[in-house]
Amino acid sequence: VNIPRKEKDFQGMLEYKKDDEPKLVKNLILDLKPRGVAVNLIPGLPAYILFMCVRHADYLNDDQKVRSLLTSTINGIKKVLKKRGDDFETVSFWLSNTCRFLHCLKQYSGEEGFMKHNTPRQNEHCLTNFDLAEYRQVLSDLAIQIYQQLVRVLENILQPMIVSGMLEHETIQGVSGVKPPGLRKRTSSIADEGTYTLDSIIRQLNTFHSVMCQHGMDPELIKQVVKQTFYITGAVTLNNLLLRKDMCSWSKGMQIRYNVSQLEEWLRDKNLMNSGAKETLEPLIQAAQLLQVKKKTDEDAEAICSMCNALTTAQIVKVLNLYTPVNEFEERVSISFIRTIQVRLFFAPH
Amino acid sequence: MQDHQHQEEGEEKEEPSPESAFEKSPFQLTAEDVYDISYLVGREILKISSEPQGEAPTRVAQLQFKIVRILEMLEALVNESNLTVEELKMERDNLRKEVEGLRKEGPPGNA
């Protein structure tokens, strides 16, 4: 990438010959590495450069050139995502840059609503000839598509870690009283020493977060991605809890609460407590609490019904049915107790 | 806490914080470290240039592009030297093997 040397009389535009458009797109989009000196120092650089090219075409009042460049840009981004769409770094990079490009088209559209935070100099840089609102819509749809792809990639990476790291791996020694029973390996390709732990998950979250930050992704968008990540983690863990007898014990409840607290700690560390991510874990937290509370008297039943407001009746009953005492201090949940809960929730559903 | 442990153990290729690139020996630097440095410097620059102080942003921008150039040079040097080192190592190993092979197969006349 050639870095334009900024001098006083530059107007912040970039000119290119029409014949060079394919080369421009090749170097700026198709072949551009998501990690490099220039794009790391100035996150969003390709988006800014593309917009500066749009400005010059607008300045020439050349609608053909504007249309052609925007079409090539959008097709170029789609092409990259088709080719390397399973690579988190690439997808994150183009989500960030597509959003940045969209922001530029808004910020410099000349529409007053988008100019509130502009400096006078930035206002001088607004487009003068063309209204690109329709292209903004196309780019916005493209950004949604890339976001969905990002979530898919993220899910594929995280999925094999969750059950192992959140449920199977023992983080607290000696609570269960039994040696970890021959755990079924869901991820058969992974050898024993390669089993995922909570640390693997947290390290993976760190990687995701650091990549998105380095790409200069919007903080609001990062929050949304993190929330989605936590939702996936919570949902996969809870679903497995509801499917496996060996996961419904007092000590597993303890384990899950500890793991959840570590995830919360991570959010706090990254200043993401207001992302809504923590809230997505609520059903899992309540299921873990349900594993730990007393399950005998009518008062216990009442406490459970008011505590588990983020779980459905079916989920509550399922956990109680699966509940397996791991040591002599615990008892099975009686059928009459489960009936009591069912009746209560039937008449006072939450 | 945990991050540190893992860094110390050195099992993971991905370092959680880009900051660690600054602590490395220059001779162990990789292009990835240069990119981390680039990101960190870029953030500092952004902080300075977003403070409105008259002429400062323009001068910061000029500085910024010089830094990009310096880092691009650093990247090229790191890549080049790593490549050279690899090449020389391979050549050395090949020669070593050859010497051993020769020693084994034909005992010299005066042995």
Short mmCIF file of C-alpha atoms in Angstrom, two decimals:
data_model
loop_
_atom_site.label_atom_id
_atom_site.label_comp_id
_atom_site.label_asym_id
_atom_site.label_seq_id
_atom_site.Cartn_x
_atom_site.Cartn_y
_atom_site.Cartn_z
CA VAL A 1 0.00 0.00 0.00
CA ASN A 2 1.31 3.37 -0.93
CA ILE A 3 0.92 5.93 1.78
CA PRO A 4 0.07 9.34 0.42
CA ARG A 5 2.30 11.98 1.94
CA LYS A 6 0.12 14.55 3.51
CA GLU A 7 0.98 18.13 2.71
CA LYS A 8 -0.78 21.34 3.38
CA ASP A 9 -2.54 21.85 0.09
CA PHE A 10 -3.86 18.33 -0.23
CA GLN A 11 -7.62 18.09 -0.22
CA GLY A 12 -7.92 14.53 0.98
CA MET A 13 -8.85 12.96 -2.35
CA LEU A 14 -7.25 10.23 -4.38
CA GLU A 15 -7.22 10.14 -8.15
CA TYR A 16 -6.73 7.05 -10.27
CA LYS A 17 -7.09 6.21 -13.95
CA LYS A 18 -10.23 4.34 -14.86
CA ASP A 19 -8.18 1.52 -16.35
CA ASP A 20 -6.43 1.07 -13.02
CA GLU A 21 -9.61 0.35 -11.10
CA PRO A 22 -9.13 -3.46 -11.16
CA LYS A 23 -5.57 -2.99 -9.88
CA LEU A 24 -6.80 -0.66 -7.17
CA VAL A 25 -9.35 -3.19 -5.99
CA LYS A 26 -6.82 -6.01 -6.19
CA ASN A 27 -4.25 -4.26 -4.01
CA LEU A 28 -6.65 -2.56 -1.63
CA ILE A 29 -9.14 -5.40 -1.14
CA LEU A 30 -8.42 -8.73 -2.77
CA ASP A 31 -4.74 -9.09 -1.87
CA LEU A 32 -4.59 -6.89 1.24
CA LYS A 33 -3.47 -8.76 4.35
CA PRO A 34 -5.59 -8.08 7.44
CA ARG A 35 -2.39 -7.76 9.42
CA GLY A 36 0.40 -5.45 8.41
CA VAL A 37 2.26 -2.32 9.39
CA ALA A 38 0.05 0.28 7.76
CA VAL A 39 -3.37 -1.24 8.51
CA ASN A 40 -2.34 -1.86 12.11
CA LEU A 41 -1.08 1.66 12.65
CA ILE A 42 -4.14 3.21 11.02
CA PRO A 43 -7.12 0.90 11.52
CA GLY A 44 -9.69 1.39 8.77
CA LEU A 45 -7.05 2.56 6.31
CA PRO A 46 -8.45 0.75 3.23
CA ALA A 47 -11.89 2.20 3.95
CA TYR A 48 -10.49 5.73 4.19
CA ILE A 49 -8.50 5.30 0.98
CA LEU A 50 -11.54 3.94 -0.88
CA PHE A 51 -13.60 6.85 0.34
CA MET A 52 -10.95 9.31 -0.81
CA CYS A 53 -11.22 7.73 -4.26
CA VAL A 54 -15.00 8.13 -4.17
CA ARG A 55 -14.49 11.79 -3.28
CA HIS A 56 -12.37 12.42 -6.31
CA ALA A 57 -14.86 10.72 -8.64
CA ASP A 58 -17.62 12.80 -7.05
CA TYR A 59 -15.48 15.91 -7.49
CA LEU A 60 -15.14 15.11 -11.21
CA ASN A 61 -18.91 14.72 -11.36
CA ASP A 62 -18.29 11.34 -13.02
CA ASP A 63 -21.27 9.18 -12.10
CA GLN A 64 -19.96 6.26 -14.20
CA LYS A 65 -16.74 6.21 -12.22
CA VAL A 66 -18.52 6.44 -8.86
CA ARG A 67 -20.90 3.64 -9.75
CA SER A 68 -18.13 1.44 -11.11
CA LEU A 69 -15.88 1.94 -8.08
CA LEU A 70 -18.64 1.25 -5.55
CA THR A 71 -19.73 -1.88 -7.41
CA SER A 72 -16.16 -3.18 -7.65
CA THR A 73 -15.60 -2.43 -3.98
CA ILE A 74 -18.67 -4.34 -2.87
CA ASN A 75 -17.92 -7.26 -5.19
CA GLY A 76 -14.30 -7.27 -4.07
CA ILE A 77 -15.26 -7.55 -0.42
CA LYS A 78 -17.72 -10.34 -1.23
CA LYS A 79 -15.02 -12.16 -3.16
CA VAL A 80 -12.54 -12.02 -0.27
CA LEU A 81 -15.17 -13.30 2.12
CA LYS A 82 -16.02 -16.16 -0.18
CA LYS A 83 -12.39 -17.16 -0.47
CA ARG A 84 -11.25 -16.69 3.11
CA GLY A 85 -14.59 -16.57 4.85
CA ASP A 86 -13.66 -19.18 7.43
CA ASP A 87 -10.77 -17.09 8.76
CA PHE A 88 -11.79 -15.00 11.76
CA GLU A 89 -9.14 -12.37 11.14
CA THR A 90 -10.20 -11.77 7.54
CA VAL A 91 -13.90 -11.58 8.37
CA SER A 92 -13.32 -9.24 11.33
CA PHE A 93 -11.09 -7.05 9.17
CA TRP A 94 -13.69 -6.63 6.46
CA LEU A 95 -16.54 -6.16 8.88
CA SER A 96 -14.57 -3.30 10.46
CA ASN A 97 -13.65 -1.76 7.13
CA THR A 98 -17.10 -2.12 5.59
CA CYS A 99 -18.54 -0.33 8.62
CA ARG A 100 -15.85 2.34 8.45
CA PHE A 101 -16.55 2.90 4.75
CA LEU A 102 -20.25 3.18 5.52
CA HIS A 103 -19.50 5.68 8.30
CA CYS A 104 -17.44 7.77 5.87
CA LEU A 105 -20.24 7.79 3.32
CA LYS A 106 -22.55 9.07 6.05
CA GLN A 107 -20.18 11.48 7.76
CA TYR A 108 -19.29 13.17 4.48
CA SER A 109 -22.68 12.78 2.78
CA GLY A 110 -23.51 16.42 3.28
CA GLU A 111 -26.68 15.46 5.15
CA GLU A 112 -26.97 17.61 8.24
CA GLY A 113 -28.00 14.76 10.48
CA PHE A 114 -24.60 13.12 9.99
CA MET A 115 -22.50 16.28 10.35
CA LYS A 116 -23.01 17.07 14.01
CA HIS A 117 -19.56 15.97 15.13
CA ASN A 118 -17.64 17.22 12.11
CA THR A 119 -14.95 19.88 12.23
CA PRO A 120 -15.27 22.73 9.72
CA ARG A 121 -12.48 21.15 7.70
CA GLN A 122 -14.32 17.82 7.61
CA ASN A 123 -17.42 19.61 6.41
CA GLU A 124 -15.41 20.94 3.47
CA HIS A 125 -14.77 17.32 2.51
CA CYS A 126 -18.40 16.40 1.99
CA LEU A 127 -19.53 14.94 -1.34
CA THR A 128 -20.99 17.62 -3.56
CA ASN A 129 -22.51 15.94 -6.60
CA PHE A 130 -24.00 12.57 -5.76
CA ASP A 131 -26.45 11.25 -3.23
CA LEU A 132 -25.19 7.76 -2.32
CA ALA A 133 -28.01 6.82 0.07
CA GLU A 134 -28.92 3.76 -1.99
CA TYR A 135 -25.35 2.48 -1.91
CA ARG A 136 -25.30 3.01 1.83
CA GLN A 137 -28.26 0.65 2.06
CA VAL A 138 -26.42 -1.98 0.02
CA LEU A 139 -23.32 -1.61 2.19
CA SER A 140 -25.38 -1.84 5.33
CA ASP A 141 -26.91 -5.11 4.11
CA LEU A 142 -23.43 -6.34 3.28
CA ALA A 143 -22.26 -5.49 6.80
CA ILE A 144 -25.13 -7.52 8.26
CA GLN A 145 -24.14 -10.44 6.08
CA ILE A 146 -20.49 -10.19 7.19
CA TYR A 147 -21.55 -9.98 10.83
CA GLN A 148 -23.51 -13.19 10.47
CA GLN A 149 -20.51 -14.82 8.89
CA LEU A 150 -18.31 -13.62 11.74
CA VAL A 151 -20.67 -15.20 14.25
CA ARG A 152 -20.62 -18.47 12.30
CA VAL A 153 -16.82 -18.58 12.29
CA LEU A 154 -16.68 -17.71 15.95
CA GLU A 155 -19.21 -20.40 16.78
CA ASN A 156 -17.25 -23.03 14.86
CA ILE A 157 -14.09 -22.23 16.80
CA LEU A 158 -15.79 -22.07 20.18
CA GLN A 159 -18.21 -24.96 19.86
CA PRO A 160 -15.74 -27.80 20.47
CA MET A 161 -14.34 -26.04 23.56
CA ILE A 162 -17.52 -25.33 25.45
CA VAL A 163 -18.68 -28.68 26.86
CA SER A 164 -15.16 -29.71 27.71
CA GLY A 165 -14.16 -26.37 29.21
CA MET A 166 -17.38 -25.40 30.99
CA LEU A 167 -18.65 -28.80 32.18
CA GLU A 168 -16.26 -31.71 31.91
CA HIS A 169 -12.96 -30.25 33.00
CA GLU A 170 -12.62 -30.03 36.78
CA THR A 171 -11.48 -26.61 37.87
CA ILE A 172 -12.09 -27.18 41.56
CA GLN A 173 -10.32 -30.17 43.01
CA GLY A 174 -12.00 -32.59 45.34
CA VAL A 175 -15.59 -31.32 45.47
CA SER A 176 -17.13 -34.15 43.56
CA GLY A 177 -15.48 -36.68 45.84
CA VAL A 178 -15.07 -38.97 42.88
CA LYS A 179 -12.45 -39.05 40.25
CA PRO A 180 -13.77 -37.56 37.05
CA PRO A 181 -15.69 -40.51 35.65
CA GLY A 182 -14.43 -41.68 32.26
CA LEU A 183 -15.64 -38.61 30.50
CA ARG A 184 -17.09 -39.16 27.14
CA LYS A 185 -15.00 -37.31 24.65
CA ARG A 186 -17.31 -35.38 22.41
CA THR A 187 -14.42 -34.11 20.42
CA SER A 188 -12.85 -37.38 19.48
CA SER A 189 -10.06 -35.86 17.44
CA ILE A 190 -8.54 -34.26 20.49
CA ALA A 191 -6.07 -36.28 22.44
CA ASP A 192 -6.14 -36.38 26.22
CA GLU A 193 -3.55 -33.70 26.84
CA GLY A 194 -5.33 -31.51 24.31
CA THR A 195 -8.61 -31.40 26.21
CA TYR A 196 -10.07 -27.92 26.36
CA THR A 197 -10.31 -26.17 29.70
CA LEU A 198 -11.91 -22.94 30.88
CA ASP A 199 -8.53 -21.33 30.23
CA SER A 200 -8.71 -22.37 26.59
CA ILE A 201 -12.05 -20.62 26.31
CA ILE A 202 -10.78 -17.47 28.00
CA ARG A 203 -7.69 -17.44 25.83
CA GLN A 204 -9.90 -17.79 22.77
CA LEU A 205 -12.04 -14.86 23.95
CA ASN A 206 -8.87 -12.82 24.39
CA THR A 207 -7.79 -13.60 20.85
CA PHE A 208 -11.17 -12.66 19.38
CA HIS A 209 -11.27 -9.44 21.38
CA SER A 210 -7.73 -8.40 20.59
CA VAL A 211 -8.19 -9.01 16.85
CA MET A 212 -11.36 -6.91 16.75
CA CYS A 213 -9.67 -4.10 18.70
CA GLN A 214 -6.69 -4.13 16.36
CA HIS A 215 -9.02 -3.79 13.41
CA GLY A 216 -10.56 -0.71 14.97
CA MET A 217 -14.02 -2.27 15.04
CA ASP A 218 -16.75 -0.05 16.52
CA PRO A 219 -16.90 -0.53 20.30
CA GLU A 220 -20.67 -0.98 20.06
CA LEU A 221 -20.18 -3.73 17.50
CA ILE A 222 -17.52 -5.44 19.64
CA LYS A 223 -20.02 -5.46 22.52
CA GLN A 224 -22.60 -7.12 20.29
CA VAL A 225 -20.11 -9.79 19.17
CA VAL A 226 -19.09 -10.50 22.77
CA LYS A 227 -22.73 -10.76 23.81
CA GLN A 228 -23.31 -13.24 20.99
CA THR A 229 -20.24 -15.23 22.08
CA PHE A 230 -21.49 -15.44 25.64
CA TYR A 231 -24.94 -16.46 24.46
CA ILE A 232 -23.43 -19.35 22.48
CA THR A 233 -21.36 -20.42 25.47
CA GLY A 234 -24.34 -20.29 27.83
CA ALA A 235 -26.73 -22.03 25.47
CA VAL A 236 -24.42 -24.91 24.56
CA THR A 237 -23.54 -25.47 28.23
CA LEU A 238 -27.17 -25.41 29.38
CA ASN A 239 -28.31 -27.70 26.56
CA ASN A 240 -25.72 -30.26 27.54
CA LEU A 241 -26.74 -29.99 31.15
CA LEU A 242 -30.29 -30.83 30.10
CA LEU A 243 -29.11 -33.84 28.11
CA ARG A 244 -26.66 -35.49 30.46
CA LYS A 245 -27.36 -37.14 33.76
CA ASP A 246 -23.72 -36.97 34.84
CA MET A 247 -23.78 -33.17 34.60
CA CYS A 248 -26.62 -32.63 37.07
CA SER A 249 -25.04 -32.78 40.49
CA TRP A 250 -24.33 -30.38 43.33
CA SER A 251 -20.64 -30.24 42.46
CA LYS A 252 -21.30 -29.51 38.80
CA GLY A 253 -23.42 -26.59 39.95
CA MET A 254 -20.47 -25.35 41.95
CA GLN A 255 -18.18 -25.85 38.98
CA ILE A 256 -20.45 -23.94 36.61
CA ARG A 257 -20.83 -21.02 38.99
CA TYR A 258 -17.08 -20.80 39.36
CA ASN A 259 -16.61 -20.89 35.57
CA VAL A 260 -19.30 -18.27 35.05
CA SER A 261 -17.62 -16.02 37.61
CA GLN A 262 -14.38 -16.30 35.64
CA LEU A 263 -16.20 -15.28 32.47
CA GLU A 264 -17.68 -12.31 34.34
CA GLU A 265 -14.24 -11.41 35.55
CA TRP A 266 -13.11 -11.37 31.94
CA LEU A 267 -15.93 -8.98 31.03
CA ARG A 268 -14.95 -6.69 33.90
CA ASP A 269 -11.33 -6.83 32.84
CA LYS A 270 -12.22 -5.81 29.28
CA ASN A 271 -14.69 -3.15 30.42
CA LEU A 272 -17.62 -4.98 28.85
CA MET A 273 -19.96 -5.22 31.82
CA ASN A 274 -22.53 -3.07 30.00
CA SER A 275 -22.50 -5.20 26.83
CA GLY A 276 -25.45 -7.34 27.90
CA ALA A 277 -23.19 -10.41 27.69
CA LYS A 278 -23.52 -11.28 31.37
CA GLU A 279 -27.31 -11.31 31.13
CA THR A 280 -27.24 -14.01 28.43
CA LEU A 281 -25.72 -16.39 31.00
CA GLU A 282 -28.65 -15.94 33.40
CA PRO A 283 -30.47 -19.20 32.48
CA LEU A 284 -27.23 -21.15 32.99
CA ILE A 285 -26.56 -19.40 36.30
CA GLN A 286 -30.04 -20.25 37.53
CA ALA A 287 -29.67 -23.87 36.45
CA ALA A 288 -26.39 -24.04 38.38
CA GLN A 289 -28.08 -22.55 41.44
CA LEU A 290 -30.89 -25.04 41.05
CA LEU A 291 -28.33 -27.82 41.27
CA GLN A 292 -27.08 -26.41 44.56
CA VAL A 293 -30.18 -25.42 46.55
CA LYS A 294 -32.11 -27.70 48.90
CA LYS A 295 -34.84 -29.66 47.20
CA LYS A 296 -37.05 -31.06 49.92
CA THR A 297 -39.60 -28.90 51.66
CA ASP A 298 -42.44 -26.71 50.40
CA GLU A 299 -40.34 -23.67 51.27
CA ASP A 300 -37.56 -25.04 49.06
CA ALA A 301 -40.08 -25.42 46.23
CA GLU A 302 -41.24 -21.85 46.66
CA ALA A 303 -37.69 -20.55 46.67
CA ILE A 304 -36.94 -22.45 43.48
CA CYS A 305 -40.01 -21.09 41.71
CA SER A 306 -39.15 -17.50 42.50
CA MET A 307 -35.44 -17.93 41.78
CA CYS A 308 -35.64 -19.61 38.37
CA ASN A 309 -37.47 -16.91 36.43
CA ALA A 310 -35.17 -17.26 33.42
CA LEU A 311 -35.84 -20.99 33.03
CA THR A 312 -38.97 -22.59 31.60
CA THR A 313 -40.97 -25.08 33.64
CA ALA A 314 -39.75 -27.83 31.33
CA GLN A 315 -36.12 -26.90 31.96
CA ILE A 316 -36.58 -26.76 35.73
CA VAL A 317 -38.35 -30.13 35.84
CA LYS A 318 -35.73 -31.66 33.57
CA VAL A 319 -32.88 -30.62 35.85
CA LEU A 320 -34.69 -31.94 38.92
CA ASN A 321 -35.35 -35.25 37.17
CA LEU A 322 -31.75 -35.64 36.07
CA TYR A 323 -30.34 -34.60 39.43
CA THR A 324 -27.90 -37.24 40.65
CA PRO A 325 -26.47 -37.16 44.16
CA VAL A 326 -22.71 -37.56 44.09
CA ASN A 327 -22.14 -38.27 47.75
CA GLU A 328 -23.83 -39.50 50.89
CA PHE A 329 -24.83 -36.00 52.05
CA GLU A 330 -27.23 -35.62 49.16
CA GLU A 331 -30.52 -37.28 48.38
CA ARG A 332 -32.47 -37.89 45.24
CA VAL A 333 -35.22 -35.40 44.42
CA SER A 334 -38.53 -37.00 45.31
CA ILE A 335 -41.30 -37.34 42.76
CA SER A 336 -43.69 -35.49 45.04
CA PHE A 337 -41.31 -32.53 45.24
CA ILE A 338 -41.20 -32.30 41.45
CA ARG A 339 -45.01 -32.50 41.39
CA THR A 340 -45.18 -29.59 43.85
CA ILE A 341 -42.96 -27.50 41.60
CA GLN A 342 -44.99 -28.38 38.52
CA VAL A 343 -48.24 -27.44 40.20
CA ARG A 344 -46.87 -24.15 41.49
CA LEU A 345 -45.51 -23.15 38.11
CA PHE A 346 -48.67 -24.23 36.38
CA PHE A 347 -50.74 -21.83 38.43
CA ALA A 348 -48.15 -19.08 38.63
CA PRO A 349 -46.09 -19.32 35.46
CA HIS A 350 -43.30 -16.82 35.11
CA MET B 1 -2.96 -13.80 36.37
CA GLN B 2 -3.76 -16.67 34.07
CA ASP B 3 -2.43 -14.88 31.04
CA HIS B 4 0.90 -14.45 32.73
CA GLN B 5 1.09 -18.08 33.64
CA HIS B 6 0.55 -19.07 30.08
CA GLN B 7 3.05 -16.62 28.76
CA GLU B 8 5.63 -17.96 31.17
CA GLU B 9 4.91 -21.51 30.18
CA GLY B 10 5.29 -20.36 26.63
CA GLU B 11 3.09 -23.09 25.22
CA GLU B 12 0.81 -20.78 23.35
CA LYS B 13 1.73 -19.09 20.17
CA GLU B 14 -0.84 -16.36 20.61
CA GLU B 15 0.26 -13.84 23.14
CA PRO B 16 -2.70 -12.22 24.80
CA SER B 17 -1.22 -8.75 24.88
CA PRO B 18 0.54 -7.01 22.01
CA GLU B 19 2.61 -5.10 24.61
CA SER B 20 4.96 -8.04 25.01
CA ALA B 21 6.48 -7.30 21.60
CA PHE B 22 8.30 -4.33 23.11
CA GLU B 23 10.04 -6.55 25.65
CA LYS B 24 11.52 -8.90 23.10
CA SER B 25 15.11 -9.06 22.01
CA PRO B 26 15.41 -7.34 18.64
CA PHE B 27 16.96 -10.50 17.24
CA GLN B 28 13.91 -12.56 18.10
CA LEU B 29 11.47 -10.15 16.59
CA THR B 30 9.03 -11.49 14.03
CA ALA B 31 6.88 -9.63 11.55
CA GLU B 32 3.91 -10.33 13.86
CA ASP B 33 5.66 -8.38 16.64
CA VAL B 34 6.21 -5.49 14.26
CA TYR B 35 2.45 -5.46 13.56
CA ASP B 36 1.71 -5.43 17.29
CA ILE B 37 4.10 -2.53 17.77
CA SER B 38 2.45 -0.78 14.86
CA TYR B 39 -0.98 -1.13 16.47
CA LEU B 40 0.23 0.21 19.82
CA VAL B 41 2.04 3.19 18.33
CA GLY B 42 -0.99 3.88 16.14
CA ARG B 43 -3.22 4.05 19.20
CA GLU B 44 -0.90 6.52 20.91
CA ILE B 45 -0.85 8.70 17.83
CA LEU B 46 -4.62 8.62 17.57
CA LYS B 47 -4.85 9.82 21.17
CA ILE B 48 -2.59 12.82 20.49
CA SER B 49 -4.17 13.77 17.18
CA SER B 50 -7.72 13.63 18.51
CA GLU B 51 -6.96 16.36 21.02
CA PRO B 52 -7.84 19.58 19.25
CA GLN B 53 -4.78 21.84 19.47
CA GLY B 54 -4.61 23.85 16.32
CA GLU B 55 -1.72 22.74 14.15
CA ALA B 56 -0.80 19.67 16.17
CA PRO B 57 -3.00 17.17 14.29
CA THR B 58 -1.40 18.00 10.93
CA ARG B 59 2.08 17.62 12.31
CA VAL B 60 1.11 14.40 14.05
CA ALA B 61 -0.23 13.08 10.74
CA GLN B 62 3.06 13.87 9.05
CA LEU B 63 4.89 12.06 11.81
CA GLN B 64 2.45 9.17 11.51
CA PHE B 65 3.32 8.46 7.90
CA LYS B 66 7.03 8.61 8.67
CA ILE B 67 6.48 6.03 11.39
CA VAL B 68 4.59 3.82 8.95
CA ARG B 69 7.61 3.96 6.68
CA ILE B 70 10.00 3.13 9.53
CA LEU B 71 7.89 0.18 10.57
CA GLU B 72 7.68 -1.04 6.99
CA MET B 73 11.47 -0.97 6.89
CA LEU B 74 11.62 -2.84 10.19
CA GLU B 75 9.19 -5.42 8.85
CA ALA B 76 11.30 -5.95 5.74
CA LEU B 77 14.50 -6.27 7.79
CA VAL B 78 12.96 -8.73 10.23
CA ASN B 79 11.53 -10.86 7.44
CA GLU B 80 14.71 -10.76 5.44
CA SER B 81 16.97 -11.61 8.35
CA ASN B 82 14.73 -14.45 9.51
CA LEU B 83 14.79 -15.83 6.02
CA THR B 84 18.56 -15.53 5.76
CA VAL B 85 19.02 -17.21 9.13
CA GLU B 86 16.75 -20.06 8.06
CA GLU B 87 18.63 -20.49 4.81
CA LEU B 88 22.01 -20.51 6.48
CA LYS B 89 20.81 -22.95 9.11
CA MET B 90 19.53 -25.33 6.46
CA GLU B 91 22.75 -25.11 4.55
CA ARG B 92 24.79 -25.68 7.70
CA ASP B 93 22.73 -28.74 8.61
CA ASN B 94 23.10 -30.14 5.13
CA LEU B 95 26.85 -29.71 5.21
CA ARG B 96 27.02 -31.24 8.66
CA LYS B 97 25.11 -34.29 7.45
CA GLU B 98 27.37 -34.59 4.48
CA VAL B 99 30.48 -34.48 6.67
CA GLU B 100 29.06 -37.15 8.97
CA GLY B 101 28.11 -39.30 6.01
CA LEU B 102 31.58 -39.05 4.54
CA ARG B 103 33.21 -39.81 7.85
CA LYS B 104 31.13 -42.95 8.32
CA GLU B 105 31.38 -44.44 4.90
CA GLY B 106 35.03 -44.10 4.02
CA PRO B 107 37.66 -44.41 6.78
CA PRO B 108 40.53 -42.17 5.79
CA GLY B 109 43.79 -43.89 4.87
CA ASN B 110 45.63 -43.15 8.11
CA ALA B 111 42.89 -44.37 10.52
#
